[in-house]
Coordinates of C-alpha atoms and ligand atoms in Angstrom, one line a residue:
M1 CA 4.0 23.5 -7.4
R2 CA 2.8 20.8 -5.0
N3 CA 3.8 20.9 -1.3
N4 CA 3.8 17.2 -0.7
K5 CA 7.1 15.5 -1.4
F6 CA 8.4 12.4 -3.2
I7 CA 11.4 11.1 -1.4
T8 CA 13.6 8.2 -2.6
F9 CA 16.3 6.2 -0.7
E10 CA 19.3 4.8 -2.5
G11 CA 22.6 3.2 -1.8
I12 CA 24.5 -0.1 -2.3
D13 CA 23.1 -3.1 -0.4
G14 CA 24.1 -2.9 3.3
A15 CA 24.5 0.9 3.4
G16 CA 21.6 1.1 5.9
K17 CA 18.7 2.3 3.7
S18 CA 16.0 0.1 5.3
T19 CA 17.1 1.2 8.8
H20 CA 16.7 4.9 7.9
I21 CA 13.4 4.4 6.0
A22 CA 11.8 3.1 9.2
F23 CA 13.1 6.2 11.0
V24 CA 11.9 8.7 8.3
S25 CA 8.4 7.1 8.1
K26 CA 7.9 7.4 11.8
Y27 CA 9.3 11.0 11.9
L28 CA 7.0 12.2 9.2
Q29 CA 3.9 10.4 10.5
D30 CA 4.5 11.7 14.0
R31 CA 4.3 15.2 12.4
G32 CA 0.9 14.5 10.8
I33 CA 2.1 13.7 7.3
D34 CA -0.2 11.5 5.2
L35 CA 2.5 9.1 4.0
V36 CA 2.7 6.3 1.5
S37 CA 5.7 4.1 1.9
S38 CA 6.7 1.8 -0.9
R39 CA 9.6 0.1 -2.6
E40 CA 11.1 -1.0 -5.9
P41 CA 11.3 -3.4 -7.5
G42 CA 7.8 -4.0 -6.2
G43 CA 5.2 -1.8 -4.6
T44 CA 2.2 -3.3 -6.4
Q45 CA 0.9 -6.9 -6.6
L46 CA 2.4 -7.3 -10.1
G47 CA 5.5 -5.5 -9.1
E48 CA 6.1 -7.9 -6.2
K49 CA 5.9 -10.8 -8.7
L50 CA 8.4 -9.1 -11.0
R51 CA 10.6 -8.5 -7.9
E52 CA 10.7 -12.2 -7.2
L53 CA 11.8 -13.0 -10.7
V54 CA 14.3 -10.3 -11.1
L55 CA 16.0 -10.9 -7.7
H56 CA 16.2 -14.7 -8.1
E57 CA 16.4 -15.6 -11.8
T58 CA 19.3 -15.4 -14.1
M59 CA 18.4 -13.3 -17.2
H60 CA 19.8 -11.1 -20.0
L61 CA 20.9 -7.7 -18.7
E62 CA 18.4 -5.8 -20.8
T63 CA 15.6 -8.1 -19.6
E64 CA 16.6 -7.2 -16.1
A65 CA 16.5 -3.5 -16.9
L66 CA 13.2 -3.8 -18.7
L67 CA 11.6 -5.7 -15.8
M68 CA 12.8 -3.0 -13.4
F69 CA 11.1 -0.3 -15.5
A70 CA 8.0 -2.5 -16.0
S71 CA 7.7 -2.7 -12.2
R72 CA 8.3 1.0 -12.0
R73 CA 5.6 1.8 -14.6
E74 CA 3.0 -0.1 -12.6
H75 CA 4.3 1.4 -9.4
I76 CA 3.9 5.0 -10.7
A77 CA 0.5 4.3 -12.2
Q78 CA -1.0 2.5 -9.2
V79 CA 0.8 4.0 -6.2
I80 CA 3.1 7.0 -6.7
A81 CA 1.0 9.2 -9.1
P82 CA -2.3 8.8 -7.3
A83 CA -0.8 9.4 -3.9
L84 CA 1.0 12.6 -5.0
A85 CA -2.2 13.7 -6.8
R86 CA -4.2 13.5 -3.6
G87 CA -1.6 15.4 -1.6
A88 CA 0.1 12.5 0.2
W89 CA 3.9 12.3 0.6
V90 CA 5.5 9.3 -1.0
I91 CA 8.7 7.6 0.1
S92 CA 10.2 4.8 -2.1
D93 CA 12.9 2.4 -1.1
R94 CA 14.8 2.8 -4.5
F95 CA 13.7 4.3 -7.8
T96 CA 15.3 5.0 -11.2
D97 CA 18.7 6.0 -9.8
A98 CA 19.0 2.3 -8.8
S99 CA 18.6 1.2 -12.4
F100 CA 21.4 3.6 -13.4
A101 CA 23.6 2.4 -10.6
Y102 CA 23.0 -1.4 -10.8
Q103 CA 22.2 -2.1 -14.4
G104 CA 24.2 0.8 -15.8
G105 CA 27.2 1.0 -13.3
G106 CA 27.2 -2.5 -11.9
R107 CA 26.4 -4.4 -15.0
G108 CA 27.7 -1.9 -17.6
M109 CA 24.5 -1.4 -19.6
D110 CA 24.6 1.6 -22.0
L111 CA 23.4 4.6 -20.0
A112 CA 21.7 6.0 -23.1
K113 CA 19.3 3.1 -23.1
L114 CA 18.5 3.7 -19.5
D115 CA 17.9 7.4 -20.3
A116 CA 15.5 6.3 -23.0
L117 CA 13.6 4.0 -20.6
E118 CA 13.4 6.8 -18.1
Q119 CA 12.1 9.2 -20.7
W120 CA 9.5 6.6 -21.7
V121 CA 8.3 5.6 -18.2
H122 CA 8.4 8.9 -16.3
P123 CA 9.3 11.9 -18.5
H124 CA 8.0 14.4 -16.0
L125 CA 8.3 12.8 -12.6
Q126 CA 11.5 13.1 -10.5
P127 CA 12.0 12.8 -6.7
D128 CA 12.0 16.0 -4.8
L129 CA 14.7 14.5 -2.5
T130 CA 17.0 11.5 -2.9
L131 CA 18.9 10.4 0.1
L132 CA 22.0 8.5 -1.0
F133 CA 23.5 6.4 1.8
D134 CA 27.1 6.1 1.0
V135 CA 29.6 3.6 2.5
P136 CA 32.8 1.9 1.4
L137 CA 32.2 -1.6 0.1
D138 CA 33.9 -3.4 3.0
V139 CA 31.5 -1.7 5.5
A140 CA 28.4 -2.6 3.4
R141 CA 29.6 -6.2 3.0
A142 CA 30.3 -6.7 6.7
R143 CA 26.8 -5.4 7.5
L144 CA 25.2 -7.7 5.0
D145 CA 27.2 -10.8 6.0
A146 CA 26.1 -10.2 9.6
T147 CA 22.4 -10.1 8.9
R148 CA 20.8 -12.0 6.1
T149 CA 20.6 -14.6 3.2
L150 CA 21.8 -12.8 0.1
D151 CA 19.8 -12.3 -3.1
K152 CA 21.1 -12.3 -6.7
F153 CA 22.4 -8.7 -6.5
E154 CA 23.8 -9.0 -2.9
Q155 CA 25.9 -12.0 -4.0
E156 CA 27.8 -9.9 -6.6
K157 CA 31.5 -9.3 -6.3
T158 CA 33.4 -6.2 -5.1
D159 CA 33.9 -4.8 -8.7
F160 CA 30.2 -4.8 -9.2
F161 CA 29.5 -2.8 -6.1
A162 CA 32.4 -0.4 -6.8
A163 CA 30.9 0.4 -10.2
T164 CA 27.4 0.6 -8.7
R165 CA 28.6 3.0 -6.0
N166 CA 30.5 5.1 -8.5
E167 CA 27.4 5.5 -10.7
Y168 CA 25.4 6.6 -7.7
L169 CA 28.0 9.2 -6.8
R170 CA 28.1 10.4 -10.4
R171 CA 24.3 10.8 -10.4
A172 CA 24.5 12.7 -7.1
A173 CA 27.0 15.1 -8.7
Q174 CA 24.8 15.4 -11.8
F175 CA 21.6 16.3 -9.9
P176 CA 22.8 18.2 -6.8
Q177 CA 19.5 19.9 -6.4
R178 CA 17.7 16.7 -5.4
F179 CA 20.4 14.5 -4.0
R180 CA 21.7 14.5 -0.5
L181 CA 24.8 12.4 0.1
V182 CA 24.7 10.9 3.6
D183 CA 27.9 9.5 5.0
A184 CA 26.5 6.2 6.3
T185 CA 29.7 5.1 8.0
R186 CA 28.6 7.0 11.1
T187 CA 26.5 5.7 13.9
I188 CA 22.7 5.4 13.3
A189 CA 22.1 8.1 15.8
E190 CA 24.4 10.5 14.1
I191 CA 22.8 9.8 10.7
E192 CA 19.4 10.4 12.2
V193 CA 20.4 13.9 13.4
E194 CA 21.4 14.8 9.8
I195 CA 18.2 13.3 8.3
T196 CA 16.1 15.2 10.9
G197 CA 17.6 18.4 9.7
I198 CA 16.9 17.6 6.1
L199 CA 13.3 16.6 6.8
D200 CA 12.7 19.7 9.0
D201 CA 13.8 21.9 6.0
L202 CA 11.3 20.1 3.8
L203 CA 8.5 20.3 6.3
A204 CA 9.2 24.1 6.7
Q205 CA 8.5 24.5 2.9
R206 CA 4.9 23.5 3.3
Ligands
ADP1 N1 25.1 3.3 10.6 C1 25.1 2.0 10.9 N2 26.0 1.6 11.8 C2 26.0 0.2 12.1 N3 25.2 -0.7 11.6 C3 24.2 -0.3 10.7 C4 24.1 1.1 10.3 N4 23.1 1.2 9.5 C5 22.6 0.0 9.3 N5 23.2 -0.9 10.1 C6 23.0 -2.3 10.2 O1 23.4 -2.9 9.0 C7 22.5 -3.9 8.5 C8 22.0 -3.6 7.1 O2 21.2 -2.5 7.2 P1 19.9 -2.2 6.2 O3 19.3 -1.0 6.7 O4 19.2 -3.5 6.1 O5 20.7 -1.9 4.8 P2 20.2 -1.8 3.4 O6 18.7 -1.6 3.4 O7 20.8 -0.5 2.9 O8 20.6 -3.0 2.6 C9 21.4 -4.0 9.6 O9 21.7 -5.0 10.5 C10 21.5 -2.7 10.3 O10 21.1 -2.7 11.6
TYD2 C1 14.9 -0.6 -8.1 C2 16.1 -1.4 -8.6 C3 16.7 -2.3 -7.7 N1 17.8 -3.1 -8.0 C4 18.4 -4.0 -7.1 C5 19.1 -3.4 -6.0 C6 19.0 -4.4 -4.8 O1 20.1 -5.3 -4.8 C7 17.7 -5.2 -5.2 C8 16.6 -5.1 -4.2 O2 16.6 -3.9 -3.6 P1 16.3 -3.8 -2.0 O3 14.8 -3.7 -1.9 O4 17.1 -2.6 -1.6 O5 16.8 -5.1 -1.4 P2 16.7 -5.5 0.2 O6 15.3 -5.4 0.5 O7 17.3 -6.9 0.1 O8 17.5 -4.5 0.9 O9 17.3 -4.8 -6.5 C9 18.3 -2.9 -9.3 O10 19.3 -3.6 -9.7 N2 17.7 -2.1 -10.2 C10 16.7 -1.3 -9.9 O11 16.2 -0.5 -10.7

């Protein structure tokens, strides 16, 4: 078993994922961890081009799912697998749970098709830890509205995010060994204390 870890960050838009990724990166690097930090969709040159398309163009639901997995295939081949193979830790801002939550939950795509794509693209790779930042929709919406111009997904309605959040919570219950559900309604400082505890446990396993 490898000692280096693959950590993914998930949650509906506005939950605070990006804020905590910055904290985690610094925390791990300060402790001497060789860290590769990346994101999906994106993470490679081709993946970033796919990201532009998928976040801004209207398309068939299955095209959207296929592009997410195309970006992921490239990301695993070029970034995640080589980094893990050389012993680095990898953190990714979203991974396959996001496809289940957004394309499956939010848009209602058949989960069996997403299972098939997952089996195709990464039959053996799973995150060691998935931090799921969970907030009610009104909290996430208020945080988004206060900060930025919204992309295609962020402009979706309440029902979409309710279904997205539910699918995330269903996945967290289905895979309790790798998911940690983080109550992201608390202050950033309180959340950092919880994350620190989780990371210290991982670091102690080395
Ligand atoms: N726990 C929190 N309490 C209050 N504001 C927060 C909290 N977490 C994040 N924010 C703020 O909410 C906004 C969205 O956070 P961000 O990390 O970009 O979310 P995400 O990456 O999940 O979409 C930012 O302005 C951020 O500073
Ligand atoms: C990885 C992935 C992301 N997404 C969506 C979720 C987000 O709304 C969007 C981009 O994610 P994200 O990078 O979290 O957006 P931002 O940088 O604006 O916080 O892509 C999917 O719908 N399916 C996927 O498989």
